Coordinates of N, CA, C and O in Angstrom, one line a residue:
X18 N 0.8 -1.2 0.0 CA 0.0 0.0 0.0 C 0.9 1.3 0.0 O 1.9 1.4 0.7
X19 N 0.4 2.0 -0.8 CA 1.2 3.3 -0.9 C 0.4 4.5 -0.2 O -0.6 5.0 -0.5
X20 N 1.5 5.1 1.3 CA 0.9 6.3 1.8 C 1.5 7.5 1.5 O 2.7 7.7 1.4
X21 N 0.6 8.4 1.3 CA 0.8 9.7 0.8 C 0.1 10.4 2.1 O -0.9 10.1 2.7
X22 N 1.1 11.8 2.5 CA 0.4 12.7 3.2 C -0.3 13.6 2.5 O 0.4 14.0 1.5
X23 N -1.6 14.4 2.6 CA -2.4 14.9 2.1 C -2.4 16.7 3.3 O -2.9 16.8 4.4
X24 N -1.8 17.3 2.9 CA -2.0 18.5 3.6 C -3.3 19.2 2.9 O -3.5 19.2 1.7
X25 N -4.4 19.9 4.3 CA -5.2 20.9 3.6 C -5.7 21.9 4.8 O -5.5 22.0 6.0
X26 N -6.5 22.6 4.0 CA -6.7 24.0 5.2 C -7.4 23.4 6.6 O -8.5 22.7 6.7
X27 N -6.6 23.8 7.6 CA -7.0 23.0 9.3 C -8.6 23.6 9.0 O -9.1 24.4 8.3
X28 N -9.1 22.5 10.3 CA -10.5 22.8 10.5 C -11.6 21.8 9.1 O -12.8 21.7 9.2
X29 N -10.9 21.4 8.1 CA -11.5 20.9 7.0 C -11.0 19.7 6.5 O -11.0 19.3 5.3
X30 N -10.7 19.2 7.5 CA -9.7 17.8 7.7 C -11.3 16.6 7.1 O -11.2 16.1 6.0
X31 N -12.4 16.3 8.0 CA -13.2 15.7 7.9 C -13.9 16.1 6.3 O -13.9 15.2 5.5
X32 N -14.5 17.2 6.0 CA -14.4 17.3 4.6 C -13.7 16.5 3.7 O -14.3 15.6 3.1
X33 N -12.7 16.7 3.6 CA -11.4 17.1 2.4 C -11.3 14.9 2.4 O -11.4 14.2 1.4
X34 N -11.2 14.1 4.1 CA -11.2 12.9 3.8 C -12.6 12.2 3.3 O -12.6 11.0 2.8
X35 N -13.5 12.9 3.4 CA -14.6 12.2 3.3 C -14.8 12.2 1.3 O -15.1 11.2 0.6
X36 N -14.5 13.9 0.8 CA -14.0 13.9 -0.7 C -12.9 13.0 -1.4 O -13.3 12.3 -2.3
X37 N -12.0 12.9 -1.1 CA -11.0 12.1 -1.2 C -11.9 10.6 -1.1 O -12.1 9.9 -2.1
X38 N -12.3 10.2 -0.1 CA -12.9 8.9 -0.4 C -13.7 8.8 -1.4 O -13.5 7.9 -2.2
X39 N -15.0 9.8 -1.6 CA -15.4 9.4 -2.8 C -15.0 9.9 -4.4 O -15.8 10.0 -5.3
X40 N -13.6 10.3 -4.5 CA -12.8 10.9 -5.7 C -11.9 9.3 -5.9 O -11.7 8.8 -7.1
X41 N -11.6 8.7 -4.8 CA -10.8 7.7 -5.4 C -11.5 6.3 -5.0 O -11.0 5.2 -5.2
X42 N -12.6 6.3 -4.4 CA -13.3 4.7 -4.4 C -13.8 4.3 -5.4 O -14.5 3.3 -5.4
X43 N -13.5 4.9 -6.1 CA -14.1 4.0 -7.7 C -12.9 3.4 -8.3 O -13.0 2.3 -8.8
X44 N -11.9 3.8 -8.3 CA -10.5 3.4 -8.6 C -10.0 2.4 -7.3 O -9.9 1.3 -7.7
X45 N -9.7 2.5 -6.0 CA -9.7 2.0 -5.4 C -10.2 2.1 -4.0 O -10.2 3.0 -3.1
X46 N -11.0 0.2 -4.1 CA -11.8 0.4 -3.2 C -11.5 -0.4 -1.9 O -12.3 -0.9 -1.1
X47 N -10.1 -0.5 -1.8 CA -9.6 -0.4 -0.3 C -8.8 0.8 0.4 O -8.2 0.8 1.5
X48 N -9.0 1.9 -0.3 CA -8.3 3.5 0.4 C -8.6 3.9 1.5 O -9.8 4.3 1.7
X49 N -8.0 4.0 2.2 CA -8.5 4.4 3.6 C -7.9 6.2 3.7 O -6.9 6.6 3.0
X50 N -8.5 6.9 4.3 CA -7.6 8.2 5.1 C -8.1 8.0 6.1 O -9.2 7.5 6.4
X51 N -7.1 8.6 6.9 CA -6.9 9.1 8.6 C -6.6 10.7 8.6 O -6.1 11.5 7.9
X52 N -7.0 10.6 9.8 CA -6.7 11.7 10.7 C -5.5 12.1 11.7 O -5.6 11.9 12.9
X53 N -4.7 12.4 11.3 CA -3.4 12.7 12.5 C -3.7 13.5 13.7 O -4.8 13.9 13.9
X54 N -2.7 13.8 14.6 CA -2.9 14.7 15.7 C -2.9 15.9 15.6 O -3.2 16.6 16.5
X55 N -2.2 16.6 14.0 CA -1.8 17.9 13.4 C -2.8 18.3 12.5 O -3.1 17.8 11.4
X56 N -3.5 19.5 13.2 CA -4.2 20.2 12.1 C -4.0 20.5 10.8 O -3.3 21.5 10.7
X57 N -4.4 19.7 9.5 CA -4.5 20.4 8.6 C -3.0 19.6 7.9 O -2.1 20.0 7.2
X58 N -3.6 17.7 8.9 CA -2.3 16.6 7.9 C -3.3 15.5 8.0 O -3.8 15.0 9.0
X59 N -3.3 15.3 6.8 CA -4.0 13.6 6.6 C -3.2 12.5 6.1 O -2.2 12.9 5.5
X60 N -3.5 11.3 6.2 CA -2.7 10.3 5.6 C -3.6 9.5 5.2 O -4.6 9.3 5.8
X61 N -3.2 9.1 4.0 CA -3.9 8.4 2.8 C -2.9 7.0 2.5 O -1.7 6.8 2.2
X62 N -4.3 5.8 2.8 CA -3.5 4.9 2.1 C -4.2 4.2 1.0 O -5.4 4.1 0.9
X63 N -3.2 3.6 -0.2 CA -4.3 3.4 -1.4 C -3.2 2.6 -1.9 O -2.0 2.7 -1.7
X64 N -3.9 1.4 -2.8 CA -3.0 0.7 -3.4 C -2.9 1.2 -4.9 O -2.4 0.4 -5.7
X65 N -3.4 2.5 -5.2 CA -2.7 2.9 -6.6 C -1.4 3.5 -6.5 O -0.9 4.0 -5.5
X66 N -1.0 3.5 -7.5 CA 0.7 3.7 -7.7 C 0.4 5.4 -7.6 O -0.6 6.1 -7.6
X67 N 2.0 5.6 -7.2 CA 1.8 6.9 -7.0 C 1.8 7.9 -8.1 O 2.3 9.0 -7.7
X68 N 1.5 8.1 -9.4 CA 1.6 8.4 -10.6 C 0.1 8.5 -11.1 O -0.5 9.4 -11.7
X69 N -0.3 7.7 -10.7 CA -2.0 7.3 -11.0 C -2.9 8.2 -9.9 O -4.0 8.8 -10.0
X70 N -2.0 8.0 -8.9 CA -2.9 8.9 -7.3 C -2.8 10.7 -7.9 O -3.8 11.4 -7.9
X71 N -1.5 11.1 -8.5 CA -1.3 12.4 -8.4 C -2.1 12.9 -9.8 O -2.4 14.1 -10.0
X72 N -2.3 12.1 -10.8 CA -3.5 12.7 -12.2 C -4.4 12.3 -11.7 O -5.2 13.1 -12.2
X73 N -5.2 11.5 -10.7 CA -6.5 11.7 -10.1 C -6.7 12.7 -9.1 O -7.8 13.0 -8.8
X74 N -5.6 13.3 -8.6 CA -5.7 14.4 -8.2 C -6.2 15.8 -9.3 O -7.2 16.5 -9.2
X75 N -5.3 16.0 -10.2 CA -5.0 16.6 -11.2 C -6.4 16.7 -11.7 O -6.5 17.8 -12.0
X76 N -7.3 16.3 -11.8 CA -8.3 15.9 -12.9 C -9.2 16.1 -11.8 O -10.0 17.0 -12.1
X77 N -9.3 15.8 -10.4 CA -10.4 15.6 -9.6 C -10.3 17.2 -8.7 O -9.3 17.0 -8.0
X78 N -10.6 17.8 -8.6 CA -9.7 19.1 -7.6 C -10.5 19.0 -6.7 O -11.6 18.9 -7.1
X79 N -10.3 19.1 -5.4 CA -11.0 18.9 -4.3 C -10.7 20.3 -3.3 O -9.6 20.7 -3.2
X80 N -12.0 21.0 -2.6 CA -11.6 21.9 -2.0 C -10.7 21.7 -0.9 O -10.1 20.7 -0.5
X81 N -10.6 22.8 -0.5 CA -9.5 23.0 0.6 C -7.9 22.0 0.9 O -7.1 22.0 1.9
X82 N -8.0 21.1 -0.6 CA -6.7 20.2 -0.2 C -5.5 21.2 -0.8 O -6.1 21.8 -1.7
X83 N -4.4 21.6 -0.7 CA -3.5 22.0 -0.2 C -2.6 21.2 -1.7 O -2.4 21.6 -2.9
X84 N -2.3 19.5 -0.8 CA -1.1 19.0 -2.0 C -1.2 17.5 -1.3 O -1.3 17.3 -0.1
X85 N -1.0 16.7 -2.3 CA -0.6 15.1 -2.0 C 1.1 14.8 -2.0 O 1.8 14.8 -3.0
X86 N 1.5 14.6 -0.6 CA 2.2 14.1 -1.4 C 2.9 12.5 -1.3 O 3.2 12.2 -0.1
X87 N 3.3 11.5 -2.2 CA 3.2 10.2 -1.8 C 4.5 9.8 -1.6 O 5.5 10.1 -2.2
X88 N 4.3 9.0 -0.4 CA 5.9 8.5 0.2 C 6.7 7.4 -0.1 O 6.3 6.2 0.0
X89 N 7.8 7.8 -0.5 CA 8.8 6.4 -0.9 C 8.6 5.4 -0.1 O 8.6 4.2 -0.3
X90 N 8.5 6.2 1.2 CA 8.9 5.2 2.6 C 8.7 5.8 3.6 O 9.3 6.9 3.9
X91 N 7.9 5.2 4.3 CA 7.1 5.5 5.4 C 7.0 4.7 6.8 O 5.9 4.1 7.0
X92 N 7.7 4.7 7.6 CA 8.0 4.1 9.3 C 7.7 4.8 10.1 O 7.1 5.9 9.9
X93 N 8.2 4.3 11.3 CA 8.2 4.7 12.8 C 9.4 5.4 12.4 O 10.2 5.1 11.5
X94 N 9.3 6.1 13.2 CA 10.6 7.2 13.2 C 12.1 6.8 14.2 O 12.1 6.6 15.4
X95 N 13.1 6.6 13.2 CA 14.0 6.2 13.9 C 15.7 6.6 13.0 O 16.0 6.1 11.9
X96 N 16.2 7.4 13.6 CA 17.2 8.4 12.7 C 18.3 7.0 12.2 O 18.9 7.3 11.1
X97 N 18.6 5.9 12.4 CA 19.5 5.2 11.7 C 18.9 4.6 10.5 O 19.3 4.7 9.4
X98 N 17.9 3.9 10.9 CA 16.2 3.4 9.9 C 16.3 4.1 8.7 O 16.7 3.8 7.6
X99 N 15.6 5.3 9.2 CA 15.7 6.5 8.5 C 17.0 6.5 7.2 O 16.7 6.2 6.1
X100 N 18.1 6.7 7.7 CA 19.3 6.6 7.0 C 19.2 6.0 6.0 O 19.0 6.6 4.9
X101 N 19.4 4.7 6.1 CA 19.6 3.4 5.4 C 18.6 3.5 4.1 O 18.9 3.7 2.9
X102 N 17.0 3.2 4.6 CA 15.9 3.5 4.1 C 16.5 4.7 2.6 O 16.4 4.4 1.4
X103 N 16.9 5.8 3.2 CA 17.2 6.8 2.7 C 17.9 6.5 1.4 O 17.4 6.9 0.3
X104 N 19.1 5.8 1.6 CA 20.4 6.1 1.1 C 19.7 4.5 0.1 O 19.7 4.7 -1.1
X105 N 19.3 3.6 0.3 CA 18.6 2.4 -0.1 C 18.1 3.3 -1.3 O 19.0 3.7 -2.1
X106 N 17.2 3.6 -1.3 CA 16.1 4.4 -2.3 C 16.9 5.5 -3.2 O 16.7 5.3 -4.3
X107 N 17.7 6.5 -3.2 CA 18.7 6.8 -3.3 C 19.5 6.6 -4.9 O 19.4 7.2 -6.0
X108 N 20.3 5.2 -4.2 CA 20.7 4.6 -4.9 C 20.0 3.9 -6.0 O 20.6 3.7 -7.1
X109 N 19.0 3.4 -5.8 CA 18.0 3.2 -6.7 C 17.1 3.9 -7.4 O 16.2 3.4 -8.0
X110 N 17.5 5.2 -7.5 CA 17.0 6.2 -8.3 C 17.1 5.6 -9.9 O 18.0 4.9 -10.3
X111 N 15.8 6.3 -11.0 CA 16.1 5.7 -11.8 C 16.5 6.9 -13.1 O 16.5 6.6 -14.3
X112 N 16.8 8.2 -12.4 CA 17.5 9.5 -12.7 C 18.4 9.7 -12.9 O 19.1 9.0 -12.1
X113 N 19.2 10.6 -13.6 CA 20.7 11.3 -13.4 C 20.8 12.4 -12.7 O 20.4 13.4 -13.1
X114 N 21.5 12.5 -11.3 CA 21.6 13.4 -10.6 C 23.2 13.1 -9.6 O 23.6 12.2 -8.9
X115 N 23.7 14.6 -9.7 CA 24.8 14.5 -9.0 C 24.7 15.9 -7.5 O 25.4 16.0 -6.5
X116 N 23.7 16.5 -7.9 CA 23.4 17.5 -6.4 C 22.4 17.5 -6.2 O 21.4 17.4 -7.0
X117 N 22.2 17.5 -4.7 CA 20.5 17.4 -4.3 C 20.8 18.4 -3.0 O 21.8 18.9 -2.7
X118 N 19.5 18.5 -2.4 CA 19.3 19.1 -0.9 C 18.4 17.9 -0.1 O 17.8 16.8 -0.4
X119 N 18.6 18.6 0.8 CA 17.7 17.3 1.7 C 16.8 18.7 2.3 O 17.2 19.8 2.1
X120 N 15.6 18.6 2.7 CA 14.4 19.2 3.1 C 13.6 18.4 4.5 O 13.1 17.3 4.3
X121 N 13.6 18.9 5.4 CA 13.3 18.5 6.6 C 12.0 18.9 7.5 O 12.2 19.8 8.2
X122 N 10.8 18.3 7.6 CA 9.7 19.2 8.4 C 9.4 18.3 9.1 O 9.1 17.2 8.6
X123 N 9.4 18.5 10.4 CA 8.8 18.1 11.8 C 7.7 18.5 12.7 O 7.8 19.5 13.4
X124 N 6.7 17.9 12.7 CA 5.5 18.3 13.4 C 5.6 17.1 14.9 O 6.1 16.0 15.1
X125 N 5.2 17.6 15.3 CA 4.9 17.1 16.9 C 5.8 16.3 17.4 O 5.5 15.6 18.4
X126 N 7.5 16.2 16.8 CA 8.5 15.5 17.8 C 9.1 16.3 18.1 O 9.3 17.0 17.1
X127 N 9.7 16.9 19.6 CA 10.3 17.5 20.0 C 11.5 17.5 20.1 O 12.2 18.4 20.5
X128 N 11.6 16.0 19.6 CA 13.2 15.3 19.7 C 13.9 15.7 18.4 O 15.1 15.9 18.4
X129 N 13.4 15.6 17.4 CA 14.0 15.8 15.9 C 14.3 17.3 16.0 O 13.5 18.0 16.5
X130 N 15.3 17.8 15.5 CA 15.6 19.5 15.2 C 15.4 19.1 13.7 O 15.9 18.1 13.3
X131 N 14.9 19.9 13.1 CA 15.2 19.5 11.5 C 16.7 20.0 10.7 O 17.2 19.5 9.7
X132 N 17.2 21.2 11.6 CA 18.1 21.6 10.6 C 19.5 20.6 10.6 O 20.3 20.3 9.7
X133 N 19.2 19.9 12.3 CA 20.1 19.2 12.4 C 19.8 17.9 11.7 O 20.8 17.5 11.1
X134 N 18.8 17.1 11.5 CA 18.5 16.0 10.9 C 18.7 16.2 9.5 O 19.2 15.3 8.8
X135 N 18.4 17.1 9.1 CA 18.6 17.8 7.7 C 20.4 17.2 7.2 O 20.9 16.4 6.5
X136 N 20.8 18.3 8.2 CA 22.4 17.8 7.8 C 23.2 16.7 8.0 O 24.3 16.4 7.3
X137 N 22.5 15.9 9.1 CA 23.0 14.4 9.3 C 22.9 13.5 8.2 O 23.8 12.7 7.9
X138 N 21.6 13.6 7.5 CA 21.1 13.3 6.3 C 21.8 13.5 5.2 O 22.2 12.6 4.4
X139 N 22.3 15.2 5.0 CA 22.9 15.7 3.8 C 24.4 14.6 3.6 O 24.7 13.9 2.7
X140 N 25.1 14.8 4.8 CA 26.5 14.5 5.0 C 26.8 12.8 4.9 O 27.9 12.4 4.9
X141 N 25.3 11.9 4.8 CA 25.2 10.1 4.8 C 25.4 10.4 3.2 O 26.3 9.9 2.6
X142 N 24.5 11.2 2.5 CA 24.0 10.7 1.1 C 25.8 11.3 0.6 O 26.6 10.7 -0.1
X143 N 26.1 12.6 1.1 CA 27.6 12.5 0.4 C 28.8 11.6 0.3 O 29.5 11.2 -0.7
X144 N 28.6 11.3 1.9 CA 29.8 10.2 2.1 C 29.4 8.7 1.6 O 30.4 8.0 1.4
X145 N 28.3 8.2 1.4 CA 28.2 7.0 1.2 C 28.2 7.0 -0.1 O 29.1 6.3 -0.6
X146 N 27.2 7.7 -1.2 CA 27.3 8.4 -2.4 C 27.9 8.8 -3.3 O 27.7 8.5 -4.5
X147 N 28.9 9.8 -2.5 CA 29.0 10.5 -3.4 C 28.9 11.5 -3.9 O 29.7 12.1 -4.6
X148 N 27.7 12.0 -3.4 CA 26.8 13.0 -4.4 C 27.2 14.3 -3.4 O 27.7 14.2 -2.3
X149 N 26.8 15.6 -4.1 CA 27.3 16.9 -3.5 C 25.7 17.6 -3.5 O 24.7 17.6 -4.3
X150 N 25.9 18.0 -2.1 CA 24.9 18.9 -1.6 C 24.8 20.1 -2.2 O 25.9 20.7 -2.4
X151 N 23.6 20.6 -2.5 CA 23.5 22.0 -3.2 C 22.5 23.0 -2.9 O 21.4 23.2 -3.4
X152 N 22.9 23.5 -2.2 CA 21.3 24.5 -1.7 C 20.7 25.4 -3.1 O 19.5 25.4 -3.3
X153 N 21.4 25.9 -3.7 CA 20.7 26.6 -5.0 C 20.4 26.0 -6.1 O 19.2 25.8 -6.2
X154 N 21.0 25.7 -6.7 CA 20.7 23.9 -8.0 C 20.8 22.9 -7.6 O 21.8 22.2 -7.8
X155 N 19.9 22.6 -7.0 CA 20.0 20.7 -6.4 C 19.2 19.9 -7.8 O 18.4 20.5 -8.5
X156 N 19.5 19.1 -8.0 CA 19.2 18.2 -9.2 C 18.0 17.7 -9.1 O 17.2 17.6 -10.0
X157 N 17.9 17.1 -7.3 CA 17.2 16.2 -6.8 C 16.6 17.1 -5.5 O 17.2 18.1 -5.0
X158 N 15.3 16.8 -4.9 CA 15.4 17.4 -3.5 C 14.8 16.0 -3.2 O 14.2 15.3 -4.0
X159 N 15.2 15.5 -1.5 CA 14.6 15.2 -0.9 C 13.6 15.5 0.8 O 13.9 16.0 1.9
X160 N 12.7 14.9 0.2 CA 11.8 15.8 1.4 C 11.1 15.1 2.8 O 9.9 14.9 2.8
X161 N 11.9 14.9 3.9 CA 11.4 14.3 4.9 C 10.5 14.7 5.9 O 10.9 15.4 6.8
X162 N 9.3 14.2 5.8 CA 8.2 14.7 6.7 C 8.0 13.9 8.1 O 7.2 12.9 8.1
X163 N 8.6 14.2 9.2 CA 8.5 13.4 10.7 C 7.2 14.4 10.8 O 7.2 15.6 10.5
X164 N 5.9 13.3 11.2 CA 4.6 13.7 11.8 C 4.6 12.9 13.5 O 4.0 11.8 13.5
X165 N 4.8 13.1 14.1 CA 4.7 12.5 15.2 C 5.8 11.4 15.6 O 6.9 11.8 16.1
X166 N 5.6 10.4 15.6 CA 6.5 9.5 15.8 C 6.7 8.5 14.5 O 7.2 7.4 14.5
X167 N 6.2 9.3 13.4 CA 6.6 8.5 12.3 C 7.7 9.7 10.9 O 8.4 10.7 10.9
X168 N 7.4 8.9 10.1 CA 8.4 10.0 9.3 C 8.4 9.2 7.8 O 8.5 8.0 7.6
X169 N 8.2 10.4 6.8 CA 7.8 10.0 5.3 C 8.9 10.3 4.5 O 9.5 11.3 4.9
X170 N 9.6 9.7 3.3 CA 10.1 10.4 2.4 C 9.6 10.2 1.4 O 8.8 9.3 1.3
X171 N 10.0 11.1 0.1 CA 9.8 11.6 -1.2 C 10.9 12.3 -2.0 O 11.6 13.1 -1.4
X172 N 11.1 12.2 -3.1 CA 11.6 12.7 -3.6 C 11.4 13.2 -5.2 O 10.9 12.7 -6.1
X173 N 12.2 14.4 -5.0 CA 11.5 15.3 -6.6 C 12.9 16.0 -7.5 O 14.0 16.6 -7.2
X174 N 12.1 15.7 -8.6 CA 13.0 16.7 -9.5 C 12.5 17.8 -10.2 O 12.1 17.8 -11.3
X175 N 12.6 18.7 -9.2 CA 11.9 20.0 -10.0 C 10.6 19.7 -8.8 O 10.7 19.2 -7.7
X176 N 9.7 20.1 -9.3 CA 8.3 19.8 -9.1 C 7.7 18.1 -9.1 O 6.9 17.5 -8.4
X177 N 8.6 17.8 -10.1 CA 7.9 16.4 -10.3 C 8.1 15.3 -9.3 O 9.3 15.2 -9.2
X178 N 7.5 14.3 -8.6 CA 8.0 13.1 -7.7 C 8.5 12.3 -8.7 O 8.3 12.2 -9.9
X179 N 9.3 11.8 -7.9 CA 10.1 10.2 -8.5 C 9.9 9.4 -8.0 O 9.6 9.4 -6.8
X180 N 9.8 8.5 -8.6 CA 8.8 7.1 -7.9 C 9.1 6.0 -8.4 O 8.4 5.6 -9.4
X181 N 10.3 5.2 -7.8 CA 11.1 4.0 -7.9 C 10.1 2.8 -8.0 O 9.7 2.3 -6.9
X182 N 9.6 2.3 -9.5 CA 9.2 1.4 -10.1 C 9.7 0.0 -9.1 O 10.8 -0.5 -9.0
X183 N 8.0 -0.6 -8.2 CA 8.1 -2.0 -7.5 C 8.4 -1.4 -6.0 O 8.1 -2.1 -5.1
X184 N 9.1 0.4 -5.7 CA 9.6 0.1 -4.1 C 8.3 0.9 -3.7 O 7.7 1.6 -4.6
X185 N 7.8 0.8 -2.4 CA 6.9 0.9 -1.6 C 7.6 0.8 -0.2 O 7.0 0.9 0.8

């Protein structure tokens, strides 16, 4: 199953899932959304590919939703996990890219600093990698979302997600 976080305007959380259910149960009809503890973050789970989720967005426009976005990989939050996971996916990119940034948002752990996880992050993908960090032309961004005690990644070029064909 592929989860995507769905950000949209707080207070319209119950809306926006109840839309979402009937925008994608015709396509599939085991999708579930939830509700997190953070106003105005849902999570969505669906067994369509993530390419297929983001033109049924495209095509379907739903009020107050904000942005989908679908995660390479999605656990309990745990900064070595995390790593690996990371650097796993990564390497299996199916792009050309030699600079990237890493992108960090943290909602409700107190324990994560993002600027610092940010660069723990930057400094694995160089050394193990290779690859060179770039704050102004990154080739690649990656984008880690810790919501509580869990934590999503994604990754994009440009605007567009990348979405490693078979990983979930």
């Amino acid at each position: 199953m592929l989860i995507a976080m769905v950000t949209v305007k707080a207070g319209k959380e119950g809306k926006v899932a109840r839309d979402l259910m009937d925008a994608l149960f015709p396509y599939d009809q085991k999708v579930k959304v939830s509700g997190t503890d953070f106003s105005g973050i849902l999570l969505l789970e669906t067994s369509l590919e993530p390419d297929e989720l983001l033109k049924l967005m495209e095509r379907k426009p739903i009020a107050h939703l904000y942005k989908v976005r679908p995660f390479l990989h999605y656990s309990s939050f745990d900064e070595e996990g995390l790593r690996k996971a990371l650097l796993q996916i990564l390497s299996r990119l199916n792009v050309e890219w030699k600079k990237f940034l890493v992108r960090v948002r943290v909602r409700g752990n107190k324990d994560v600093k993002e600027g610092e996880l940010a660069i723990k992050l930057a400094k694995s993908i160089e050394e193990e990698l290779r690859k060179k960090g770039d704050l102004k032309k990154p080739e690649i961004i990656v984008k880690v979302d810790v919501i509580g005690k869990h934590v999503g990644v994604s990754i994009y070029k440009g605007n567009t997600f990348i979405h490693i064909s078979g990983y979930r």
